[in-house]
XYZ file of C-alpha atoms in Angstrom:
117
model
C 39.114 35.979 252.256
C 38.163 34.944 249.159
C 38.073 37.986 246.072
C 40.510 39.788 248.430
C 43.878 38.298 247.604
C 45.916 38.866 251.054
C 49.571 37.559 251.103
C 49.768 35.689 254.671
C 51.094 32.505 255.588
C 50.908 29.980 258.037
C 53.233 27.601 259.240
C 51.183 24.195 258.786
C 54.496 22.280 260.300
C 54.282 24.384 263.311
C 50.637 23.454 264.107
C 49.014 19.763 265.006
C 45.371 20.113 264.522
C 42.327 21.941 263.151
C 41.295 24.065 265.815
C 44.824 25.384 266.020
C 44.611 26.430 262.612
C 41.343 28.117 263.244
C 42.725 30.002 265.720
C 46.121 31.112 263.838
C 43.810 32.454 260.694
C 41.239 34.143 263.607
C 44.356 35.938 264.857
C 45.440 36.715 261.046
C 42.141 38.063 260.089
C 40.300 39.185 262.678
C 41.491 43.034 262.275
C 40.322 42.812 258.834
C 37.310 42.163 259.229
C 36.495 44.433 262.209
C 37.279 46.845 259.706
C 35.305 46.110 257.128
C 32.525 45.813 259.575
C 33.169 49.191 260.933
C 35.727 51.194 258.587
C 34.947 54.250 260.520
C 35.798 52.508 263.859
C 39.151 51.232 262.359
C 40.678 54.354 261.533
C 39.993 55.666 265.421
C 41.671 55.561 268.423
C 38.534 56.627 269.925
C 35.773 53.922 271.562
C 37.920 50.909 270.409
C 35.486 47.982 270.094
C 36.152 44.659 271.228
C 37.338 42.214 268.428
C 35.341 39.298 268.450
C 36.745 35.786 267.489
C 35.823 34.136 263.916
C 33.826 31.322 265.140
C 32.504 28.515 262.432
C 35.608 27.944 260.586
C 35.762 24.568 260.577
C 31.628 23.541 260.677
C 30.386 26.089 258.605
C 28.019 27.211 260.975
C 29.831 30.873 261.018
C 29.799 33.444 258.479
C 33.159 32.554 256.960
C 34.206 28.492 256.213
C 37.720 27.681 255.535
C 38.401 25.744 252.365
C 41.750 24.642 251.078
C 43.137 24.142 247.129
C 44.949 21.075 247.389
C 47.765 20.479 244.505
C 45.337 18.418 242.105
C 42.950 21.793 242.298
C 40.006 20.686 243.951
C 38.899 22.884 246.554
C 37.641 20.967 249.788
C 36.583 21.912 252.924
C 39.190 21.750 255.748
C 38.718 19.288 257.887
C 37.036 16.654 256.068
C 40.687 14.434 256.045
C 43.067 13.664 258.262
C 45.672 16.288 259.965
C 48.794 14.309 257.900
C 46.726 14.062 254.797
C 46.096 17.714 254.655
C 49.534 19.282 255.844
C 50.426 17.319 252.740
C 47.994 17.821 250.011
C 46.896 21.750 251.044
C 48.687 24.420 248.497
C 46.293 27.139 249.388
C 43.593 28.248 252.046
C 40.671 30.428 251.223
C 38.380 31.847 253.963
C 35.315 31.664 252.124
C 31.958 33.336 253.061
C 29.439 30.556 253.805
C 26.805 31.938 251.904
C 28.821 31.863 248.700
C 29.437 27.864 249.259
C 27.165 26.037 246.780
C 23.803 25.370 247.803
C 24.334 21.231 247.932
C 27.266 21.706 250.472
C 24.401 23.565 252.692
C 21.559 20.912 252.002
C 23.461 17.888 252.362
C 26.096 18.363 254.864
C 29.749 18.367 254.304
C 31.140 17.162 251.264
C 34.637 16.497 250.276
C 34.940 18.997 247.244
C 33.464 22.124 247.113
C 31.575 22.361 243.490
C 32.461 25.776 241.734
C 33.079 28.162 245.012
C-alpha cells in the first residue's frame, strides 16, 4: 500500500503466475484494508463482516493496481512482461491506489512504466 510502508514478503520462487500473486497479496492485505474501511468494525468481535477479495490487481479496473520497482528503478505495472522476466527484474511491489496512477496510464491503456506514481 503505497505511503504505508508494511514489511511483508512474498515468495516469488514459490509462485508460477500472476493471478497467484494476486491472490497471495489479497490474502496479505485484505485485513488491512477492512480496517481501514471500517476501523470501528476491526477492533470488534461483534457483527464480524465478511472480508471481501481485492479484485483488479492485475487490470487496474479495481481500486488498488499492483506495480513493481524493478532494480533499474522504473516502476511498471505487473504484468505487462513475462512471469521469468519479472521474478527476475522485480525488487519491490507497491499496491498502488488506481486513482493515484497518472492520468496517461488511465487514457491510454497499459503502459510499461508508470510516469511519477
Amino acid at each position: 500500500m503505497d505511503g504505508i510502508p508494511i514489511g511483508r514478503k512474498i515468495d516469488l520462487n514459490s509462485l508460477d503466475s500472476y493471478d497467484k500473486l494476486s491472490q497471495a497479496v489479497d490474502k496479505l492485505f485484505r485485513g488491512l484494508l477492512a480496517a481501514q474501511q471500517d476501523p470501528l468494525a476491526a477492533g470488534t468481535k461483534e457483527c464480524p463482516q465478511e472480508e471481501v477479495a481485492i479484485s483488479g490487481l492485475l487490470d487496474g479496473t479495481g481500486e488498488y493496481t499492483l506495480v513493481y520497482e524493478d532494480y533499474e528503478g522504473d516502476r511498471v505495472l505487473v504484468g505487462d512482461v513475462p512471469w521469468g522476466m519479472f521474478v527476475s527484474s522485480v525488487k519491490r511491489l507497491r499496491v498502488l491506489k488506481t486513482s493515484d496512477l497518472s492520468s496517461s496510464l488511465t487514457a491510454s491503456g497499459r503502459k510499461r512504466t508508470v510516469a511519477e506514481c
